[in-house]
Tab-separated table of C-alpha atoms and ligand atoms in Angstrom:
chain	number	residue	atom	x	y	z
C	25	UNK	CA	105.661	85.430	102.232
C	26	UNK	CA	103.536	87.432	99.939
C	27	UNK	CA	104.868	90.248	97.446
C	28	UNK	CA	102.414	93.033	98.197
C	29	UNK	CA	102.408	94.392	94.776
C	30	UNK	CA	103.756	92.069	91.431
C	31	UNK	CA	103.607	93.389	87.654
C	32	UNK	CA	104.366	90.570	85.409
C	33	UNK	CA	104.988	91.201	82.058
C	34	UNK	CA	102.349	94.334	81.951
C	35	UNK	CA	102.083	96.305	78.567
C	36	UNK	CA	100.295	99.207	77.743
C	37	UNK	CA	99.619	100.328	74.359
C	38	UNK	CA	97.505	103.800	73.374
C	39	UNK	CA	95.286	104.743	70.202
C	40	UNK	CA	96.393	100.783	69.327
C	41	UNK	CA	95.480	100.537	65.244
C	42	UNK	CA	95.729	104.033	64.488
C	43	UNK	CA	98.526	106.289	63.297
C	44	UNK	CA	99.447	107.528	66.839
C	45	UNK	CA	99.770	103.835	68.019
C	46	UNK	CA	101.873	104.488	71.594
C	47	UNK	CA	103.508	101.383	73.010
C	48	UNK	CA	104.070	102.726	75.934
C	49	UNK	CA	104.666	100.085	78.540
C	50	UNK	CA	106.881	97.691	77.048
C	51	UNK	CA	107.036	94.331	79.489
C	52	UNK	CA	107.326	95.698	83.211
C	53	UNK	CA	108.165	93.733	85.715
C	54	UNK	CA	108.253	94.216	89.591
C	55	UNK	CA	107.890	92.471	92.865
C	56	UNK	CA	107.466	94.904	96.270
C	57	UNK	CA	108.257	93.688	99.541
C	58	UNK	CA	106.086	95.056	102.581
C	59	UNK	CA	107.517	98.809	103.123
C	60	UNK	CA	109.700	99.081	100.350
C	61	UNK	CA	109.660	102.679	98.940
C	62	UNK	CA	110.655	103.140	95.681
C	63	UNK	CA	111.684	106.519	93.709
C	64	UNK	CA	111.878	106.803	90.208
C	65	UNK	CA	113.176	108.885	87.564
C	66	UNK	CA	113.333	108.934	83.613
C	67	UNK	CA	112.901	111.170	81.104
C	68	UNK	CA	109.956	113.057	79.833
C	69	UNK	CA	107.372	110.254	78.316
C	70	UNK	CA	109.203	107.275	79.864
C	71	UNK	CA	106.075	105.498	80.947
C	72	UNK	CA	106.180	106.664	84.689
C	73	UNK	CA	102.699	108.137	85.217
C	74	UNK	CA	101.371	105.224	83.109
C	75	UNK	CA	103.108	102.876	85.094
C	76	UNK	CA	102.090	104.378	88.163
C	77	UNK	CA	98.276	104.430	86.548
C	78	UNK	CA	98.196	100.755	85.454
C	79	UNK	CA	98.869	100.466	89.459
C	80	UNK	CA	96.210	102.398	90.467
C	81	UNK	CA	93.777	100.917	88.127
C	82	UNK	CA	93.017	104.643	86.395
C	83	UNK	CA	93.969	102.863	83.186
C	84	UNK	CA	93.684	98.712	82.670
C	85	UNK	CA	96.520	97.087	80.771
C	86	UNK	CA	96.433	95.267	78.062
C	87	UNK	CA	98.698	92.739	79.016
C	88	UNK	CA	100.345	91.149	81.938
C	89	UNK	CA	98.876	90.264	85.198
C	90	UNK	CA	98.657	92.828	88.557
C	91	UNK	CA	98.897	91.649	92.125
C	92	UNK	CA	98.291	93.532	95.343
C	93	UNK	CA	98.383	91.882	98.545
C	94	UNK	CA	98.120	88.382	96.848
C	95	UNK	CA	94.867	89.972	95.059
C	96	UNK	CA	94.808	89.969	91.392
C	97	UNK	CA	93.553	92.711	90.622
C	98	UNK	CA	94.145	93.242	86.731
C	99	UNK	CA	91.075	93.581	85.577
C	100	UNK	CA	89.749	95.828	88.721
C	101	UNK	CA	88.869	100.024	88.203
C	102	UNK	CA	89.963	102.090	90.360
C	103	UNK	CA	87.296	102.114	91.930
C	104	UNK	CA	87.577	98.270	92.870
C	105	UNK	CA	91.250	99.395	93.863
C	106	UNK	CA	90.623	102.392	95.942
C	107	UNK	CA	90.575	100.172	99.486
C	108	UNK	CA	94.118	98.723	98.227
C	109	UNK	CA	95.656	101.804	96.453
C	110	UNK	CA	95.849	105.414	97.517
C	111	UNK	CA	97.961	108.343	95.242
C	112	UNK	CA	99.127	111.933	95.557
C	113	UNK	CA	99.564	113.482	92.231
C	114	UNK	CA	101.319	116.330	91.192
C	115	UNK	CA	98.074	118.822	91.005
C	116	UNK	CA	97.084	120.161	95.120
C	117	UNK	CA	93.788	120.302	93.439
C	118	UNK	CA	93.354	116.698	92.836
C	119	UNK	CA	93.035	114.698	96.161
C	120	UNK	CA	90.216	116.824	98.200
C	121	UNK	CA	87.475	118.555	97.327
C	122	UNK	CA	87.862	122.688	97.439
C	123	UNK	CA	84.334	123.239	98.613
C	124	UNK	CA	84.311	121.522	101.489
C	125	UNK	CA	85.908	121.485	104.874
C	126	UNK	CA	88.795	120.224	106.141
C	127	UNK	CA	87.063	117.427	108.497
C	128	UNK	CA	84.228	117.174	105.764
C	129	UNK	CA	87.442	115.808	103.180
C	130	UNK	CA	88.828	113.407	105.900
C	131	UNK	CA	85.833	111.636	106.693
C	132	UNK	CA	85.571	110.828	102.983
C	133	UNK	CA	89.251	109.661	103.065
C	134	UNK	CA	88.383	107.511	106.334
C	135	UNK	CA	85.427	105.515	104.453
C	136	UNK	CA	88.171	105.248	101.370
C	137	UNK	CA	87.174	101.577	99.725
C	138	UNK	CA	84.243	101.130	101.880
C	139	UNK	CA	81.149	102.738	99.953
C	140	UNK	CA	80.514	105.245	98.022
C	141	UNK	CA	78.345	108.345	97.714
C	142	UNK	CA	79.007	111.671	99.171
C	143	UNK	CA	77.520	111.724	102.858
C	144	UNK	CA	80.002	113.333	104.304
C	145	UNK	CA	78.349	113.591	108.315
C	146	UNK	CA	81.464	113.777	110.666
C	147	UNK	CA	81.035	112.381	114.370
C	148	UNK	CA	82.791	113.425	117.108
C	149	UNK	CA	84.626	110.416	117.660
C	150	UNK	CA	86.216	111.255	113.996
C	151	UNK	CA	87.003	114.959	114.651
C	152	UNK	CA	89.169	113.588	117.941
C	153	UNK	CA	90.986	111.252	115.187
C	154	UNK	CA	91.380	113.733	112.216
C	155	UNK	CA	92.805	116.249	115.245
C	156	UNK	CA	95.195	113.899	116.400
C	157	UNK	CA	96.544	112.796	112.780
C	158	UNK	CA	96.767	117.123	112.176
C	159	UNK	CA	99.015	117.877	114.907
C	160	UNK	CA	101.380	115.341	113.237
C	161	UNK	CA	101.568	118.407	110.148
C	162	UNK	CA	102.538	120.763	112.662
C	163	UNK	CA	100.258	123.626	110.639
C	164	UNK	CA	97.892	124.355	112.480
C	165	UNK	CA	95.356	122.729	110.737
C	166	UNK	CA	93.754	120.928	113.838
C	167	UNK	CA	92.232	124.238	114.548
C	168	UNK	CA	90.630	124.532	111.545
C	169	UNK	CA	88.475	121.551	110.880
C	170	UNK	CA	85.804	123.580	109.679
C	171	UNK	CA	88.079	125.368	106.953
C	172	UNK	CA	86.907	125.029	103.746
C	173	UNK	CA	89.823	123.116	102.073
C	174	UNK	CA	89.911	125.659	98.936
C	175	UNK	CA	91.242	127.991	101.563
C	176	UNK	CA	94.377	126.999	101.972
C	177	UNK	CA	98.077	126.957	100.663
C	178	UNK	CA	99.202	124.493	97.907
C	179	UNK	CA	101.503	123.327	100.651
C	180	UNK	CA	98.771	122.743	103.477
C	181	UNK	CA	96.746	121.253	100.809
C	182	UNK	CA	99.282	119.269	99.577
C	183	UNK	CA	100.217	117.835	103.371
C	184	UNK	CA	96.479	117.166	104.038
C	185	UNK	CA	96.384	114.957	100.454
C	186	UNK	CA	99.048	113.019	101.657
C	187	UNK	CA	97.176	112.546	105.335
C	188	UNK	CA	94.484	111.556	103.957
C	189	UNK	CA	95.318	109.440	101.261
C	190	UNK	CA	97.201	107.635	104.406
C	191	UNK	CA	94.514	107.764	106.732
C	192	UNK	CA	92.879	104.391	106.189
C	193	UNK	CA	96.767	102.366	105.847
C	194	UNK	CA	96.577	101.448	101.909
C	195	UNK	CA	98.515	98.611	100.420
C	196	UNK	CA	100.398	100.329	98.099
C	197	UNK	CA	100.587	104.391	98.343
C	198	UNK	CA	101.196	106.104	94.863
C	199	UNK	CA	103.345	109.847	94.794
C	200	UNK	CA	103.230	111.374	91.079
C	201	UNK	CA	105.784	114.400	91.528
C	202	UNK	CA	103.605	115.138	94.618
C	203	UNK	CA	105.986	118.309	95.503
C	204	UNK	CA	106.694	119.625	91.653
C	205	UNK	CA	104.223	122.321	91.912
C	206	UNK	CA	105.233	123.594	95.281
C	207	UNK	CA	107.686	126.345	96.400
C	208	UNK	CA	111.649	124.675	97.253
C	209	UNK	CA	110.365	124.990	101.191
C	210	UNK	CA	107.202	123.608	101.334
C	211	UNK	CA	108.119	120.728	99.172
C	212	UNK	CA	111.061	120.161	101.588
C	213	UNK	CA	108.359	119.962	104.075
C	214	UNK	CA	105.739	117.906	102.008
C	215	UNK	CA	108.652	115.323	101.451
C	216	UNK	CA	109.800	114.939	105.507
C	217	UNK	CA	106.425	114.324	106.092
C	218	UNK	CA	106.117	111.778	103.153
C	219	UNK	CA	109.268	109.966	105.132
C	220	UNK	CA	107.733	110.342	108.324
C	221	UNK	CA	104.177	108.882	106.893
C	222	UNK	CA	106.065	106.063	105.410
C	223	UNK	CA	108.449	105.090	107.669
C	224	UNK	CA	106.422	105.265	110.921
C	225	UNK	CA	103.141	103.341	108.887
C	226	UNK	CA	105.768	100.999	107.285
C	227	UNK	CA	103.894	101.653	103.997
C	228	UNK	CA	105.041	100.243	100.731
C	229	UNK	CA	105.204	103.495	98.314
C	230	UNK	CA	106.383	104.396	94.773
C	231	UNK	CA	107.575	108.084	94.042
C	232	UNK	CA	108.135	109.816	90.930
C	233	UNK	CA	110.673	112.888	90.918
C	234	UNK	CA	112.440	114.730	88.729
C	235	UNK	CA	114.506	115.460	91.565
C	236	UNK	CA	118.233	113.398	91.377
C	237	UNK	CA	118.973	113.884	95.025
C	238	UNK	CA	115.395	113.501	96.193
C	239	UNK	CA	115.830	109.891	94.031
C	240	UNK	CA	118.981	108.864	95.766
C	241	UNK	CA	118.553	110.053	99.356
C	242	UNK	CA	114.724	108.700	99.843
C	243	UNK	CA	112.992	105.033	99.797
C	244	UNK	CA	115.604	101.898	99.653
C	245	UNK	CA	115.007	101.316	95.765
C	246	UNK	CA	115.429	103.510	92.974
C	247	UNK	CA	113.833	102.389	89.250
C	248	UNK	CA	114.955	104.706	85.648
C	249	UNK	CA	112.136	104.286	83.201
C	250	UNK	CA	113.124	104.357	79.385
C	251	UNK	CA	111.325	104.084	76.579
C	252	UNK	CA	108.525	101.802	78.547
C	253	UNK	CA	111.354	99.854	80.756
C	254	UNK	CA	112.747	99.486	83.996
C	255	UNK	CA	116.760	99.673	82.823
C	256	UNK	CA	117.814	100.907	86.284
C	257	UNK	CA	116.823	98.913	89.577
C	258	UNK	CA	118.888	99.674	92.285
C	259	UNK	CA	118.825	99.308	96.076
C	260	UNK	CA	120.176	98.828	99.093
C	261	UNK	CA	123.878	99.565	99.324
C	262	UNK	CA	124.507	100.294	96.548
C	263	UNK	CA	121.489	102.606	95.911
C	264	UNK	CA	123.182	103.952	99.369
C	265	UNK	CA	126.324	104.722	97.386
C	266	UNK	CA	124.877	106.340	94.343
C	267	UNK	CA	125.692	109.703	93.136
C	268	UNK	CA	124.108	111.816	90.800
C	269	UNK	CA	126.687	111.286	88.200
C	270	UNK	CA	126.871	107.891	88.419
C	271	UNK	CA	123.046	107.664	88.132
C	272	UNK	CA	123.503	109.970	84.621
C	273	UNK	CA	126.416	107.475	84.058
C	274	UNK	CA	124.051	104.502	84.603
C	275	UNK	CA	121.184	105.796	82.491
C	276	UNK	CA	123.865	106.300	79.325
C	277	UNK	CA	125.177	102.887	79.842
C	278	UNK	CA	121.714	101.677	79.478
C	279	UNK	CA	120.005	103.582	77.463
C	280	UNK	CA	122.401	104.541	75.099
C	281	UNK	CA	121.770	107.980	75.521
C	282	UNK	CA	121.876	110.759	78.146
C	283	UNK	CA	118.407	111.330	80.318
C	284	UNK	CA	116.180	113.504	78.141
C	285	UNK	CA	114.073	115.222	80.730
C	286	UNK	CA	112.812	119.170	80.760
C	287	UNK	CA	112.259	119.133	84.383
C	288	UNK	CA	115.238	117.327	85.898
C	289	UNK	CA	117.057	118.184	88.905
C	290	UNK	CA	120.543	117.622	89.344
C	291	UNK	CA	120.403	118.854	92.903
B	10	ATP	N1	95.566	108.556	78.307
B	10	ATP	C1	96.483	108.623	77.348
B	10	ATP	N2	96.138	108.549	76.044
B	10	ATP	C2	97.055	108.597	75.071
B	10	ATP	N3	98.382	108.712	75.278
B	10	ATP	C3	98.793	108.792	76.547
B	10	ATP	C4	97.874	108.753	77.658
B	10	ATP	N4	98.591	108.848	78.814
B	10	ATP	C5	99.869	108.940	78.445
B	10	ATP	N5	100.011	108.905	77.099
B	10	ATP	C6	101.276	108.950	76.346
B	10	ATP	O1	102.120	107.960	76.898
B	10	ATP	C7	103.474	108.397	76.910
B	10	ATP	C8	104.033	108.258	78.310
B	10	ATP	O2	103.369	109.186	79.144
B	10	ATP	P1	103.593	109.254	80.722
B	10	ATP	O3	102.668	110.302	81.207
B	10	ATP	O4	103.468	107.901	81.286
B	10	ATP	O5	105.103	109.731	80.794
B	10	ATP	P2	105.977	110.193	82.051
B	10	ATP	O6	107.156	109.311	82.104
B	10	ATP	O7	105.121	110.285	83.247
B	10	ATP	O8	106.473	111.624	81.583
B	10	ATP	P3	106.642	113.025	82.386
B	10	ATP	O9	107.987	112.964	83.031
B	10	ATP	O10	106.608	114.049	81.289
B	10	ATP	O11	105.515	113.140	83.360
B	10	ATP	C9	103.466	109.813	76.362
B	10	ATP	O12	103.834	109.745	75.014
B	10	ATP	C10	102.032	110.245	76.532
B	10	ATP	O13	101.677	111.171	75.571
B	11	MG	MG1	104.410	111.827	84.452
């Protein structure tokens, strides 16, 4: 069987040859099965954006070699990655465009990795589709597919980002804190849907939080990030059986240290 996504060996270095030389990935390595979802945690400049980044292909690493779906895919932008690889970053702003409509966004998410340019003509065959995958939000927003996205909550945004970015089934589907900016409820919302997108598409995924419980109770693998490594991997069972003080436990026993991290949440 093929690993849908393999890092071997990947390391990432920035300003390389200058005072503020950052070795910043320091040898990753990871194999994902078909719908595994990961979470992962670490402290504050641990590597986990830029690992998440060397993924996507918004940075290229200088060492190491990349796999999705059997495809190497290394030396690929993101560009070249978009039909494989689809994120949801922390910012609502990021994943659609404010100025235009709701239906207007999703047809650009529903040609994801096909071509490019910005024709953004909507048939009706596609508003029956982007109506059907709305209801699923339960927001209302199936009503509105001529709402101009910059309209509407961080949360509605936020829920349409991670539609979208789903529409078009991606290999690998990318969450940077995806709920960090939104309000305790909405994110609790955001995140049932993320579990409900991933479990009923049987997508492989990778999350970032900050959030300990959020860490523990979602996905079937959990990573800690140190210093530019993977020192925690962690699943099944025992992943089932973790508790947030045995996860801090963990990280000292590893690390040496405790978890250095402004925005963690002990839950
Ligand atoms: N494009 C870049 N150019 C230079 N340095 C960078 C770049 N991106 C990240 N870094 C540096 O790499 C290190 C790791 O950053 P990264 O964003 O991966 O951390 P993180 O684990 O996501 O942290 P946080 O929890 O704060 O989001 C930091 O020291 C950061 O300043
Ligand atoms: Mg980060």
């Amino acid at each position: 069987m093929t690993s849908i996504l393999t890092l071997q060996g990947i390391h990432k270095t920035f300003e390389a040859g200058t005072p503020n030389e950052n070795h910043v990935l320091k040898g990753i390595d990871l194999t994902m099965e078909k719908g595994d979802f990961i979470t992962i945690i670490g402290g504050n400049g641990a590597g986990k954006s830029t690992f998440l980044n060397s993924i996507a292909g918004s940075l290229i690493v200088d060492e190491g070699k990349i796999t999705i779906d059997g495809k190497d895919v290394t030396n690929l932008t993101a560009n070249k990655r978009a039909g494989l690889v689809s994120r949801v970053f922390q910012d609502t702003r990021m994943g659609t465009a404010s100025r235009l409509t709701i239906e207007e966004n999703m047809a650009i998410a529903d040609r994801r990795g096909k071509s490019f340019g910005f024709s953004v003509g909507v048939t009706n065959k596609q508003r029956q589709v982007f109506k059907e995958a709305l209801k699923r939000l339960d927001l209302g927003l199936e009503n509105r597919l001529t709402t101009e996205v910059g309209a509407l909550s961080g949360g509605q945004r936020q829920a349409l980002t991670l539609l979208m970015a789903t529409l078009k089934e991606p290999k690998v589907l990318l969450l940077d804190e995806h709920t960090a900016a939104l309000d305790p409820k909405t994110s609790d919302m955001v995140l049932g849907l993320t579990e409900e997108v991933i479990a009923s598409q049987g997508l492989t995924a990778l999350m970032i939080t900050h959030d300990m419980e959020q860490a523990i109770h979602m996905g079937n693998r959990l990573l800690m990030m140190d210093n530019g490594r993977i020192v925690v991997d962690v699943s099944g069972e025992e992943k089932a059986n973790l508790t947030v003080q045995h996860l801090l436990d963990l990280f000292k026993q590893k690390s040496g240290r405790a978890l250095n991290d402004d925005a963690l949440i002990l839950g």
